[in-house]
């Protein structure tokens, strides 16, 4: 068995399951092959030299952890700037929020080059290399330029936008060319693969050899959809834990005479939070039987607060929540409970289970794991209903959810009302089908499919 080397912007200690399903799944594969996990240490060196950072090596069981510090300048241009101020908004179709002309590209290239330089020294000839996410798209190209010939795969956790949106990034042709340094590129959904195919068809001189095979720049590349899943057993076990059971009991007690609607996410403009609050307001206006009864708990965990667009979003949400509570609230009922804090992962399954309806309504999302966690946390005898945006990658797999267009506030409110009134047998039927699929296509299935596909790419 070849040694697996995983590279991601942040790494997790695989022995600490608190980090979530992806860390567990990747950690297991690393554990099995005696692998190496490489990424940023999380440390910012205020007066550090750009393109330089100390390397830290650590052992966690059978796995080697290698991390590199970033200078302040590299952090601000590579991480905050290009990754989260250019690629994240564009790949979520938000050209209006992208900061194209701030010169962040230099830092992005510099950090990818530095990571490649540090990593190349740690590699062995038979390693299989798996790079994760938009922060590190050019990493394989950097490694190839240093003479590395190992098998290399890349998985993009966020959506790949249509060609004319991607083409707005000044460096789009360079970015896509660097992808051809990999042997396999994995995307979340068939829609993303179709976008890639259309991009190379219109913007490059690549030959499209098949639905999943492209040849350009002297290299053949496989591109396929690998929808990511969750660790179902781990999440169900979390649901059996004391913290989760307490959370459930507390919520059930508090909302025994009311209906609970729930949203859980990192605070991010891709998640459609203002639209969701406006939809909830519309629900109260249009179906007044919900006044005094329906309560929306919205968790918006703090995220990337030093990027300007996030501060503006926070203000907008606070003002919308204040207005809804002011206009509709009663002495013994507040329609929205908005929580701008992180909720402990151990309590999440209990919270999901207490909800009658989950609102998973992003404007664009690579996959969306909250939708899958909600399904797994439900009581199969009395399950809640998943209201899901058609623009989440998860919509391709979770067809039995109630599908909405989150921009269409009136019809989304109508769908939420339908969810609140759905008869038990329909709820059970839909939940059963969803649970079967979430269980079959879990994070281990995803990892195996990706790594098998990478192992089976024909040698060049
Ligand atoms: C990216 C892509 C893709 C949320 N709030 C809290 C909390 N969470 C946890 C959820 C879930 C995770 O964070 C969020 O995962 P998502 O998939 O919903 O979204 P992103 O963070 O945007 O992730 C996405 C994913 O990568 C994987 O490929 O699905 O499309 O954007 O697990 O439970 N966890 C805790 N407290 C919170 O307040 N502990």
Tab-separated table of C-alpha atoms and ligand atoms in Angstrom:
chain	number	residue	atom	x	y	z
A	1	UNK	CA	0.000	0.000	0.000
A	2	UNK	CA	1.345	3.423	-0.962
A	3	UNK	CA	1.709	6.028	1.724
A	4	UNK	CA	-1.047	8.653	1.618
A	5	UNK	CA	-0.057	12.315	1.857
A	6	UNK	CA	-2.887	14.777	2.481
A	7	UNK	CA	-2.426	18.513	2.111
A	8	UNK	CA	-5.060	20.992	3.265
A	9	UNK	CA	-4.927	24.586	4.451
A	10	UNK	CA	-5.647	23.518	8.027
A	11	UNK	CA	-5.013	20.081	9.440
A	12	UNK	CA	-6.543	18.317	12.413
A	13	UNK	CA	-5.128	15.848	14.877
A	14	UNK	CA	-6.904	12.665	13.682
A	15	UNK	CA	-6.981	11.335	17.254
A	16	UNK	CA	-9.361	14.129	18.290
A	17	UNK	CA	-12.782	13.311	16.827
A	18	UNK	CA	-14.101	16.751	17.885
A	19	UNK	CA	-12.767	18.008	14.557
A	20	UNK	CA	-15.608	16.344	12.644
A	21	UNK	CA	-16.259	13.700	10.005
A	22	UNK	CA	-13.785	14.794	7.354
A	23	UNK	CA	-10.871	14.754	9.804
A	24	UNK	CA	-11.960	11.319	11.024
A	25	UNK	CA	-12.256	9.893	7.507
A	26	UNK	CA	-9.015	11.374	6.230
A	27	UNK	CA	-7.341	10.454	9.519
A	28	UNK	CA	-8.364	6.805	9.139
A	29	UNK	CA	-6.880	6.586	5.649
A	30	UNK	CA	-3.690	8.253	6.890
A	31	UNK	CA	-3.551	5.925	9.866
A	32	UNK	CA	-3.951	2.854	7.620
A	33	UNK	CA	-1.074	3.825	5.333
A	34	UNK	CA	1.195	5.452	7.923
A	35	UNK	CA	0.594	8.728	6.152
A	36	UNK	CA	1.540	12.371	6.320
A	37	UNK	CA	-0.798	15.363	6.784
A	38	UNK	CA	0.618	18.733	5.755
A	39	UNK	CA	-0.795	22.267	6.112
A	40	UNK	CA	-0.644	25.674	7.757
A	41	UNK	CA	-0.019	25.571	11.522
A	42	UNK	CA	-2.573	28.321	12.211
A	43	UNK	CA	0.246	30.501	13.533
A	44	UNK	CA	0.820	33.989	12.084
A	45	UNK	CA	4.301	35.466	12.559
A	46	UNK	CA	3.749	39.240	12.751
A	47	UNK	CA	7.168	40.304	11.429
A	48	UNK	CA	7.884	37.099	9.479
A	49	UNK	CA	9.515	37.125	6.032
A	50	UNK	CA	7.037	36.502	3.189
A	51	UNK	CA	7.554	33.091	1.598
A	52	UNK	CA	9.290	31.772	4.705
A	53	UNK	CA	7.858	29.860	7.637
A	54	UNK	CA	9.088	27.382	10.221
A	55	UNK	CA	8.196	23.741	9.642
A	56	UNK	CA	6.910	21.746	12.632
A	57	UNK	CA	6.885	17.955	12.663
A	58	UNK	CA	4.794	15.959	15.068
A	59	UNK	CA	3.646	12.369	15.327
A	60	UNK	CA	0.045	11.396	16.066
A	61	UNK	CA	-0.183	7.608	16.346
A	62	UNK	CA	0.792	6.235	12.968
A	63	UNK	CA	0.465	9.611	11.244
A	64	UNK	CA	3.036	12.334	10.748
A	65	UNK	CA	1.744	15.895	11.023
A	66	UNK	CA	3.739	18.606	9.279
A	67	UNK	CA	2.759	22.255	9.612
A	68	UNK	CA	4.216	25.535	8.445
A	69	UNK	CA	3.788	29.015	9.984
A	70	UNK	CA	2.772	31.975	7.815
A	71	UNK	CA	4.124	35.501	7.953
A	72	UNK	CA	1.461	38.194	8.503
A	73	UNK	CA	1.884	39.354	4.905
A	74	UNK	CA	1.447	35.828	3.501
A	75	UNK	CA	-1.570	35.165	5.720
A	76	UNK	CA	-3.264	38.378	4.636
A	77	UNK	CA	-2.642	37.910	0.910
A	78	UNK	CA	-2.814	34.111	0.490
A	79	UNK	CA	-5.519	33.267	3.030
A	80	UNK	CA	-7.673	36.329	3.669
A	81	UNK	CA	-6.929	37.978	0.334
A	82	UNK	CA	-6.818	35.630	-2.620
A	83	UNK	CA	-8.437	32.515	-1.125
A	84	UNK	CA	-11.250	34.172	0.808
A	85	UNK	CA	-11.476	37.565	-0.893
A	86	UNK	CA	-11.271	36.389	-4.529
A	87	UNK	CA	-11.729	32.639	-5.029
A	88	UNK	CA	-14.428	32.067	-2.378
A	89	UNK	CA	-16.786	34.838	-3.628
A	90	UNK	CA	-16.246	34.095	-7.328
A	91	UNK	CA	-16.705	30.350	-6.929
A	92	UNK	CA	-19.957	31.135	-5.071
A	93	UNK	CA	-21.046	33.368	-7.989
A	94	UNK	CA	-20.484	36.637	-6.044
A	95	UNK	CA	-18.391	38.689	-8.458
A	96	UNK	CA	-19.667	41.807	-6.700
A	97	UNK	CA	-17.810	40.814	-3.516
A	98	UNK	CA	-14.501	39.824	-5.109
A	99	UNK	CA	-11.480	42.024	-4.479
A	100	UNK	CA	-9.655	41.477	-7.784
A	101	UNK	CA	-7.259	44.378	-7.883
A	102	UNK	CA	-5.613	44.259	-4.470
A	103	UNK	CA	-2.599	42.270	-5.693
A	104	UNK	CA	-3.269	39.213	-3.536
A	105	UNK	CA	-2.210	36.794	-6.259
A	106	UNK	CA	1.477	37.261	-5.410
A	107	UNK	CA	0.930	35.949	-1.885
A	108	UNK	CA	-1.186	33.045	-3.139
A	109	UNK	CA	1.557	31.919	-5.520
A	110	UNK	CA	4.272	32.519	-2.935
A	111	UNK	CA	2.616	30.394	-0.236
A	112	UNK	CA	1.815	27.569	-2.660
A	113	UNK	CA	5.442	27.663	-3.775
A	114	UNK	CA	6.687	27.616	-0.175
A	115	UNK	CA	4.356	24.731	0.765
A	116	UNK	CA	5.632	22.753	-2.236
A	117	UNK	CA	9.245	23.459	-1.282
A	118	UNK	CA	8.734	22.305	2.316
A	119	UNK	CA	6.651	19.309	1.300
A	120	UNK	CA	8.933	18.075	-1.508
A	121	UNK	CA	11.653	17.293	1.067
A	122	UNK	CA	9.257	15.044	2.987
A	123	UNK	CA	7.965	13.034	0.006
A	124	UNK	CA	8.814	9.488	-0.997
A	125	UNK	CA	8.684	8.277	-4.627
A	126	UNK	CA	5.644	5.986	-4.175
A	127	UNK	CA	3.486	8.405	-2.187
A	128	UNK	CA	-0.064	9.158	-3.295
A	129	UNK	CA	-0.805	12.848	-2.847
A	130	UNK	CA	-4.266	14.250	-2.115
A	131	UNK	CA	-4.620	18.048	-2.075
A	132	UNK	CA	-7.743	19.742	-0.681
A	133	UNK	CA	-9.521	22.906	-1.652
A	134	UNK	CA	-9.258	26.272	-3.302
A	135	UNK	CA	-6.365	27.547	-1.187
A	136	UNK	CA	-4.028	25.071	-2.830
A	137	UNK	CA	-5.081	24.697	-6.468
A	138	UNK	CA	-1.568	25.331	-7.911
A	139	UNK	CA	0.255	23.063	-5.448
A	140	UNK	CA	0.660	20.129	-7.847
A	141	UNK	CA	2.032	22.409	-10.570
A	142	UNK	CA	4.610	23.700	-8.076
A	143	UNK	CA	5.537	20.160	-7.037
A	144	UNK	CA	5.812	18.995	-10.671
A	145	UNK	CA	8.133	21.932	-11.405
A	146	UNK	CA	10.356	20.614	-8.589
A	147	UNK	CA	10.487	17.197	-10.260
A	148	UNK	CA	7.835	15.340	-8.201
A	149	UNK	CA	6.270	12.537	-10.270
A	150	UNK	CA	3.926	10.995	-7.702
A	151	UNK	CA	0.228	10.396	-8.348
A	152	UNK	CA	-1.627	13.575	-7.378
A	153	UNK	CA	-5.330	14.223	-6.841
A	154	UNK	CA	-7.215	17.398	-5.955
A	155	UNK	CA	-10.633	17.760	-4.338
A	156	UNK	CA	-12.512	21.056	-4.490
A	157	UNK	CA	-14.921	21.433	-1.549
A	158	UNK	CA	-16.665	24.502	-2.984
A	159	UNK	CA	-18.611	24.817	-6.260
A	160	UNK	CA	-16.901	25.316	-9.605
A	161	UNK	CA	-18.766	28.190	-11.292
A	162	UNK	CA	-19.871	28.372	-14.946
A	163	UNK	CA	-17.188	29.425	-17.470
A	164	UNK	CA	-18.151	33.083	-17.787
A	165	UNK	CA	-18.051	33.568	-14.026
A	166	UNK	CA	-14.738	31.753	-13.623
A	167	UNK	CA	-13.363	33.808	-16.508
A	168	UNK	CA	-13.822	36.971	-14.437
A	169	UNK	CA	-10.840	35.970	-12.283
A	170	UNK	CA	-7.910	37.721	-13.953
A	171	UNK	CA	-5.743	34.614	-13.458
A	172	UNK	CA	-8.417	32.087	-14.529
A	173	UNK	CA	-6.435	30.546	-17.383
A	174	UNK	CA	-3.397	30.058	-15.154
A	175	UNK	CA	-5.537	28.535	-12.376
A	176	UNK	CA	-7.149	25.997	-14.690
A	177	UNK	CA	-3.828	25.180	-16.323
A	178	UNK	CA	-2.379	24.370	-12.887
A	179	UNK	CA	-5.199	21.861	-12.372
A	180	UNK	CA	-3.831	19.845	-15.291
A	181	UNK	CA	-0.767	19.064	-13.153
A	182	UNK	CA	-3.017	16.675	-11.179
A	183	UNK	CA	-3.999	13.211	-12.373
A	184	UNK	CA	-7.511	13.460	-10.910
A	185	UNK	CA	-9.703	16.414	-9.966
A	186	UNK	CA	-12.738	15.675	-7.793
A	187	UNK	CA	-15.693	18.052	-7.631
A	188	UNK	CA	-18.799	17.899	-5.450
A	189	UNK	CA	-21.536	17.555	-8.070
A	190	UNK	CA	-22.325	16.703	-11.678
A	191	UNK	CA	-23.207	20.363	-12.218
A	192	UNK	CA	-19.631	21.311	-11.258
A	193	UNK	CA	-18.176	18.734	-13.669
A	194	UNK	CA	-20.393	20.120	-16.450
A	195	UNK	CA	-19.048	23.613	-15.704
A	196	UNK	CA	-15.468	22.365	-15.910
A	197	UNK	CA	-16.157	20.627	-19.207
A	198	UNK	CA	-17.764	23.736	-20.687
A	199	UNK	CA	-14.885	25.876	-19.449
A	200	UNK	CA	-12.193	23.779	-21.082
A	201	UNK	CA	-14.349	23.489	-24.227
A	202	UNK	CA	-14.680	27.257	-24.625
A	203	UNK	CA	-11.650	28.799	-22.918
A	204	UNK	CA	-8.827	26.364	-23.722
A	205	UNK	CA	-7.700	24.258	-26.636
A	206	UNK	CA	-8.138	21.081	-24.582
A	207	UNK	CA	-9.373	17.898	-26.200
A	208	UNK	CA	-12.420	16.488	-24.472
A	209	UNK	CA	-11.631	12.773	-24.609
A	210	UNK	CA	-14.722	11.646	-22.733
A	211	UNK	CA	-17.284	12.815	-20.172
A	212	UNK	CA	-14.576	12.758	-17.485
A	213	UNK	CA	-11.341	12.950	-19.434
A	214	UNK	CA	-9.570	16.003	-20.808
A	215	UNK	CA	-6.232	16.506	-22.523
A	216	UNK	CA	-4.347	19.804	-22.566
A	217	UNK	CA	-0.900	21.259	-21.862
A	218	UNK	CA	0.642	17.857	-22.655
A	219	UNK	CA	-1.307	16.171	-19.843
A	220	UNK	CA	-4.444	14.021	-19.483
A	221	UNK	CA	-6.735	14.831	-16.557
A	222	UNK	CA	-9.710	12.955	-15.110
A	223	UNK	CA	-12.472	15.106	-13.601
A	224	UNK	CA	-15.352	13.480	-11.730
A	225	UNK	CA	-18.014	14.196	-9.126
A	226	UNK	CA	-17.357	12.771	-5.657
A	227	UNK	CA	-20.122	14.136	-3.414
A	228	UNK	CA	-18.764	14.314	0.117
A	229	UNK	CA	-20.723	12.671	2.940
A	230	UNK	CA	-20.652	12.675	6.718
A	231	UNK	CA	-19.490	10.056	9.208
A	232	UNK	CA	-22.957	8.691	9.996
A	233	UNK	CA	-21.882	6.343	12.791
A	234	UNK	CA	-19.826	9.041	14.466
A	235	UNK	CA	-22.696	11.528	14.296
A	236	UNK	CA	-25.227	9.016	15.584
A	237	UNK	CA	-22.917	8.133	18.462
A	238	UNK	CA	-22.652	11.853	19.245
A	239	UNK	CA	-26.467	11.904	19.336
A	240	UNK	CA	-26.416	9.207	22.034
A	241	UNK	CA	-24.028	11.257	24.168
A	242	UNK	CA	-25.040	13.099	27.337
A	243	UNK	CA	-24.627	16.623	25.943
A	244	UNK	CA	-26.802	15.880	22.966
A	245	UNK	CA	-29.519	14.150	25.008
A	246	UNK	CA	-29.586	17.068	27.433
A	247	UNK	CA	-29.862	19.532	24.589
A	248	UNK	CA	-32.759	17.575	23.113
A	249	UNK	CA	-34.604	17.341	26.428
A	250	UNK	CA	-34.130	21.037	27.112
A	251	UNK	CA	-35.374	22.074	23.653
A	252	UNK	CA	-38.318	19.680	23.699
A	253	UNK	CA	-39.311	21.018	27.114
A	254	UNK	CA	-39.025	24.632	26.086
A	255	UNK	CA	-40.806	24.197	22.759
A	256	UNK	CA	-43.475	21.665	23.765
A	257	UNK	CA	-46.239	24.038	22.660
A	258	UNK	CA	-44.322	25.524	19.773
A	259	UNK	CA	-42.752	24.551	16.457
A	260	UNK	CA	-39.020	24.838	16.088
A	261	UNK	CA	-37.351	25.818	12.808
A	262	UNK	CA	-33.571	25.568	12.724
A	263	UNK	CA	-30.681	26.969	10.717
A	264	UNK	CA	-27.045	26.087	11.520
A	265	UNK	CA	-24.052	27.433	9.675
A	266	UNK	CA	-20.870	29.391	9.688
A	267	UNK	CA	-21.816	33.011	9.130
A	268	UNK	CA	-21.218	33.337	5.413
A	269	UNK	CA	-22.885	35.260	2.607
A	270	UNK	CA	-23.144	32.058	0.556
A	271	UNK	CA	-25.579	30.591	3.083
A	272	UNK	CA	-28.521	32.873	2.226
A	273	UNK	CA	-29.150	34.103	5.780
A	274	UNK	CA	-30.791	37.490	5.001
A	275	UNK	CA	-33.108	35.781	2.499
A	276	UNK	CA	-33.944	33.160	5.133
A	277	UNK	CA	-34.911	35.778	7.700
A	278	UNK	CA	-37.043	37.629	5.150
A	279	UNK	CA	-38.704	34.321	4.278
A	280	UNK	CA	-39.451	33.662	7.932
A	281	UNK	CA	-40.952	37.143	8.238
A	282	UNK	CA	-43.093	36.398	5.157
A	283	UNK	CA	-44.209	33.123	6.752
A	284	UNK	CA	-45.429	34.974	9.857
A	285	UNK	CA	-47.210	37.585	7.727
A	286	UNK	CA	-48.847	35.151	5.313
A	287	UNK	CA	-49.724	32.326	7.694
A	288	UNK	CA	-50.597	34.115	10.939
A	289	UNK	CA	-51.314	30.838	12.738
A	290	UNK	CA	-47.520	30.663	13.139
A	291	UNK	CA	-47.420	33.872	15.181
A	292	UNK	CA	-46.865	32.956	18.811
A	293	UNK	CA	-45.840	29.438	17.773
A	294	UNK	CA	-43.112	29.076	15.126
A	295	UNK	CA	-39.642	29.935	16.430
A	296	UNK	CA	-36.539	30.138	14.278
A	297	UNK	CA	-33.269	29.293	15.991
A	298	UNK	CA	-30.477	30.537	13.759
A	299	UNK	CA	-26.921	29.603	14.691
A	300	UNK	CA	-24.400	31.658	12.716
A	301	UNK	CA	-20.981	30.628	14.006
A	302	UNK	CA	-18.351	33.398	13.644
A	303	UNK	CA	-16.181	32.985	10.572
A	304	UNK	CA	-13.542	35.075	8.706
A	305	UNK	CA	-14.506	38.200	10.622
A	306	UNK	CA	-11.617	40.259	9.293
A	307	UNK	CA	-12.929	40.049	5.698
A	308	UNK	CA	-15.098	43.175	5.074
A	309	UNK	CA	-18.035	41.398	3.425
A	310	UNK	CA	-18.555	39.344	6.593
A	311	UNK	CA	-18.801	42.386	8.864
A	312	UNK	CA	-21.480	43.883	6.572
A	313	UNK	CA	-23.429	40.624	6.639
A	314	UNK	CA	-23.342	40.537	10.412
A	315	UNK	CA	-24.848	44.027	10.616
A	316	UNK	CA	-27.573	43.159	8.145
A	317	UNK	CA	-28.531	40.030	10.089
A	318	UNK	CA	-28.617	41.830	13.418
A	319	UNK	CA	-30.876	44.489	11.999
A	320	UNK	CA	-33.244	41.979	10.344
A	321	UNK	CA	-33.522	39.887	13.517
A	322	UNK	CA	-34.129	42.991	15.630
A	323	UNK	CA	-36.888	44.174	13.302
A	324	UNK	CA	-38.655	40.793	13.174
A	325	UNK	CA	-38.528	40.370	16.951
A	326	UNK	CA	-39.642	43.972	17.462
A	327	UNK	CA	-42.562	43.738	15.048
A	328	UNK	CA	-43.868	40.254	15.846
A	329	UNK	CA	-42.543	39.370	19.311
A	330	UNK	CA	-44.790	39.019	22.322
A	331	UNK	CA	-43.984	39.086	26.021
A	332	UNK	CA	-43.790	35.289	26.124
A	333	UNK	CA	-42.540	34.591	22.574
A	334	UNK	CA	-39.654	35.804	20.436
A	335	UNK	CA	-39.856	34.656	16.810
A	336	UNK	CA	-36.091	34.554	16.148
A	337	UNK	CA	-33.337	33.363	18.406
A	338	UNK	CA	-30.192	34.419	16.655
A	339	UNK	CA	-26.936	33.068	18.037
A	340	UNK	CA	-23.678	34.465	16.700
A	341	UNK	CA	-21.531	32.001	18.583
A	342	UNK	CA	-20.135	28.561	18.082
A	343	UNK	CA	-22.305	25.759	19.489
A	344	UNK	CA	-20.396	22.717	20.804
A	345	UNK	CA	-20.466	19.920	18.236
A	346	UNK	CA	-21.509	17.445	20.929
A	347	UNK	CA	-24.810	19.302	21.345
A	348	UNK	CA	-25.690	19.660	17.666
A	349	UNK	CA	-27.475	16.293	17.137
A	350	UNK	CA	-29.862	17.049	20.030
A	351	UNK	CA	-30.654	20.454	18.603
A	352	UNK	CA	-31.302	19.011	15.130
A	353	UNK	CA	-33.550	16.319	16.585
A	354	UNK	CA	-35.733	18.813	18.427
A	355	UNK	CA	-36.459	20.789	15.240
A	356	UNK	CA	-39.622	20.264	13.172
A	357	UNK	CA	-38.023	21.857	10.115
A	358	UNK	CA	-34.413	22.482	9.062
A	359	UNK	CA	-33.827	25.462	6.806
A	360	UNK	CA	-30.795	24.668	4.659
A	361	UNK	CA	-31.170	27.397	2.083
A	362	UNK	CA	-27.756	28.524	0.767
A	363	UNK	CA	-27.595	30.690	-2.343
A	364	UNK	CA	-24.736	28.450	-3.457
A	365	UNK	CA	-22.937	25.648	-1.642
A	366	UNK	CA	-20.449	23.004	-2.745
A	367	UNK	CA	-22.286	20.289	-0.835
A	368	UNK	CA	-23.678	21.321	2.602
A	369	UNK	CA	-23.122	18.823	5.384
A	370	UNK	CA	-25.688	20.359	7.747
A	371	UNK	CA	-28.449	18.905	5.534
A	372	UNK	CA	-26.980	15.425	5.986
A	373	UNK	CA	-26.387	15.842	9.727
A	374	UNK	CA	-30.015	16.912	10.191
A	375	UNK	CA	-31.280	13.765	8.427
A	376	UNK	CA	-29.103	11.477	10.555
A	377	UNK	CA	-30.120	13.137	13.840
A	378	UNK	CA	-33.885	12.660	13.350
A	379	UNK	CA	-36.140	10.263	15.243
A	380	UNK	CA	-37.257	7.905	12.416
A	381	UNK	CA	-40.697	7.543	14.071
A	382	UNK	CA	-41.293	11.281	14.160
A	383	UNK	CA	-38.792	12.945	11.847
A	384	UNK	CA	-38.471	16.631	11.044
A	385	UNK	CA	-38.605	17.931	7.471
A	386	UNK	CA	-35.602	19.141	5.482
A	387	UNK	CA	-36.165	22.275	3.399
A	388	UNK	CA	-33.209	22.386	1.016
A	389	UNK	CA	-31.948	24.913	-1.517
A	390	UNK	CA	-31.713	23.620	-5.054
A	391	UNK	CA	-28.387	25.491	-5.223
A	392	UNK	CA	-26.662	23.281	-2.630
A	393	UNK	CA	-24.595	20.435	-4.101
A	394	UNK	CA	-26.526	18.168	-1.694
A	395	UNK	CA	-29.685	18.711	-3.767
A	396	UNK	CA	-28.385	16.236	-6.384
A	397	UNK	CA	-28.400	13.471	-3.764
A	398	UNK	CA	-31.246	14.497	-1.444
A	399	UNK	CA	-34.180	14.642	-3.851
A	400	UNK	CA	-36.749	13.734	-1.149
A	401	UNK	CA	-36.135	17.009	0.707
A	402	UNK	CA	-38.553	19.863	-0.008
A	403	UNK	CA	-36.587	21.771	-2.636
A	404	UNK	CA	-36.650	25.576	-2.760
A	405	UNK	CA	-35.208	28.524	-4.612
A	406	UNK	CA	-34.037	30.699	-1.684
A	407	UNK	CA	-34.275	33.879	-3.781
A	408	UNK	CA	-38.034	33.271	-4.155
A	409	UNK	CA	-39.171	34.352	-0.722
A	410	UNK	CA	-42.929	33.861	-1.176
A	411	UNK	CA	-42.664	30.325	-2.533
A	412	UNK	CA	-40.025	29.315	0.007
A	413	UNK	CA	-42.358	30.514	2.783
A	414	UNK	CA	-45.141	28.446	1.187
A	415	UNK	CA	-42.855	25.399	1.202
A	416	UNK	CA	-41.946	25.941	4.870
A	417	UNK	CA	-45.663	26.068	5.670
A	418	UNK	CA	-46.065	22.774	3.815
A	419	UNK	CA	-43.211	21.311	5.854
A	420	UNK	CA	-44.852	22.454	9.104
A	421	UNK	CA	-48.097	20.730	8.081
A	422	UNK	CA	-46.686	17.574	6.520
A	423	UNK	CA	-48.484	14.413	7.671
A	424	UNK	CA	-46.487	11.878	9.685
A	425	UNK	CA	-46.499	9.119	7.038
A	426	UNK	CA	-45.075	11.455	4.377
A	427	UNK	CA	-42.411	12.705	6.802
A	428	UNK	CA	-41.425	9.122	7.588
A	429	UNK	CA	-41.295	8.085	3.930
A	430	UNK	CA	-39.148	11.019	2.902
A	431	UNK	CA	-36.854	10.650	5.895
A	432	UNK	CA	-36.358	6.927	5.307
A	433	UNK	CA	-35.200	7.478	1.717
A	434	UNK	CA	-32.941	10.356	2.723
A	435	UNK	CA	-31.379	8.429	5.585
A	436	UNK	CA	-30.675	5.408	3.376
A	437	UNK	CA	-28.796	7.571	0.885
A	438	UNK	CA	-26.903	9.632	3.493
A	439	UNK	CA	-25.850	6.371	5.122
A	440	UNK	CA	-24.798	4.646	1.878
A	441	UNK	CA	-22.951	7.655	0.539
A	442	UNK	CA	-21.114	8.596	3.706
A	443	UNK	CA	-17.685	10.140	4.133
A	444	UNK	CA	-15.943	6.738	3.982
A	445	UNK	CA	-17.683	5.941	0.664
A	446	UNK	CA	-16.513	9.327	-0.606
A	447	UNK	CA	-12.895	8.784	0.485
A	448	UNK	CA	-12.758	5.252	-0.961
A	449	UNK	CA	-14.232	6.352	-4.290
A	450	UNK	CA	-11.763	9.214	-4.601
A	451	UNK	CA	-8.704	7.209	-3.605
A	452	UNK	CA	-9.704	4.250	-5.813
A	453	UNK	CA	-10.202	6.546	-8.781
A	454	UNK	CA	-6.815	8.135	-8.109
A	455	UNK	CA	-5.123	4.731	-7.814
A	456	UNK	CA	-6.711	3.654	-11.113
A	457	UNK	CA	-5.793	6.655	-13.242
A	458	UNK	CA	-3.736	5.135	-16.099
A	459	UNK	CA	-0.024	5.866	-15.762
A	460	UNK	CA	1.065	8.706	-18.115
B	1	LIG	C1	-17.319	23.629	2.894
B	1	LIG	C2	-18.255	23.872	1.713
B	1	LIG	C3	-19.006	21.497	1.855
B	1	LIG	C4	-21.760	24.814	11.762
B	1	LIG	N1	-22.018	25.643	12.821
B	1	LIG	C5	-21.441	25.085	13.875
B	1	LIG	C6	-20.815	23.911	13.470
B	1	LIG	N2	-21.033	23.766	12.181
B	1	LIG	C7	-20.561	22.612	11.391
B	1	LIG	C8	-21.697	21.823	10.811
B	1	LIG	C9	-21.022	21.146	9.631
B	1	LIG	C10	-19.964	22.148	9.234
B	1	LIG	O1	-19.770	23.047	10.321
B	1	LIG	C11	-20.397	23.001	8.055
B	1	LIG	O2	-20.256	22.259	6.907
B	1	LIG	P1	-20.971	22.704	5.554
B	1	LIG	O3	-20.797	21.616	4.584
B	1	LIG	O4	-22.409	22.977	5.835
B	1	LIG	O5	-20.321	24.091	5.098
B	1	LIG	P2	-18.840	24.803	4.975
B	1	LIG	O6	-18.242	25.076	6.289
B	1	LIG	O7	-19.076	26.007	4.133
B	1	LIG	O8	-17.910	23.741	4.195
B	1	LIG	C12	-19.464	22.955	1.797
B	1	LIG	C13	-17.946	21.303	2.937
B	1	LIG	O9	-16.880	22.238	2.785
B	1	LIG	C14	-17.380	19.888	2.910
B	1	LIG	O10	-16.848	19.557	1.647
B	1	LIG	O11	-20.132	20.690	2.159
B	1	LIG	O12	-20.307	23.141	0.680
B	1	LIG	O13	-18.685	25.237	1.689
B	1	LIG	O14	-20.412	19.961	10.013
B	1	LIG	O15	-22.199	20.954	11.775
B	1	LIG	N3	-20.136	23.091	14.288
B	1	LIG	C15	-20.057	23.479	15.596
B	1	LIG	N4	-20.642	24.621	16.060
B	1	LIG	C16	-21.341	25.452	15.247
B	1	LIG	O16	-21.857	26.485	15.690
B	1	LIG	N5	-19.397	22.703	16.444
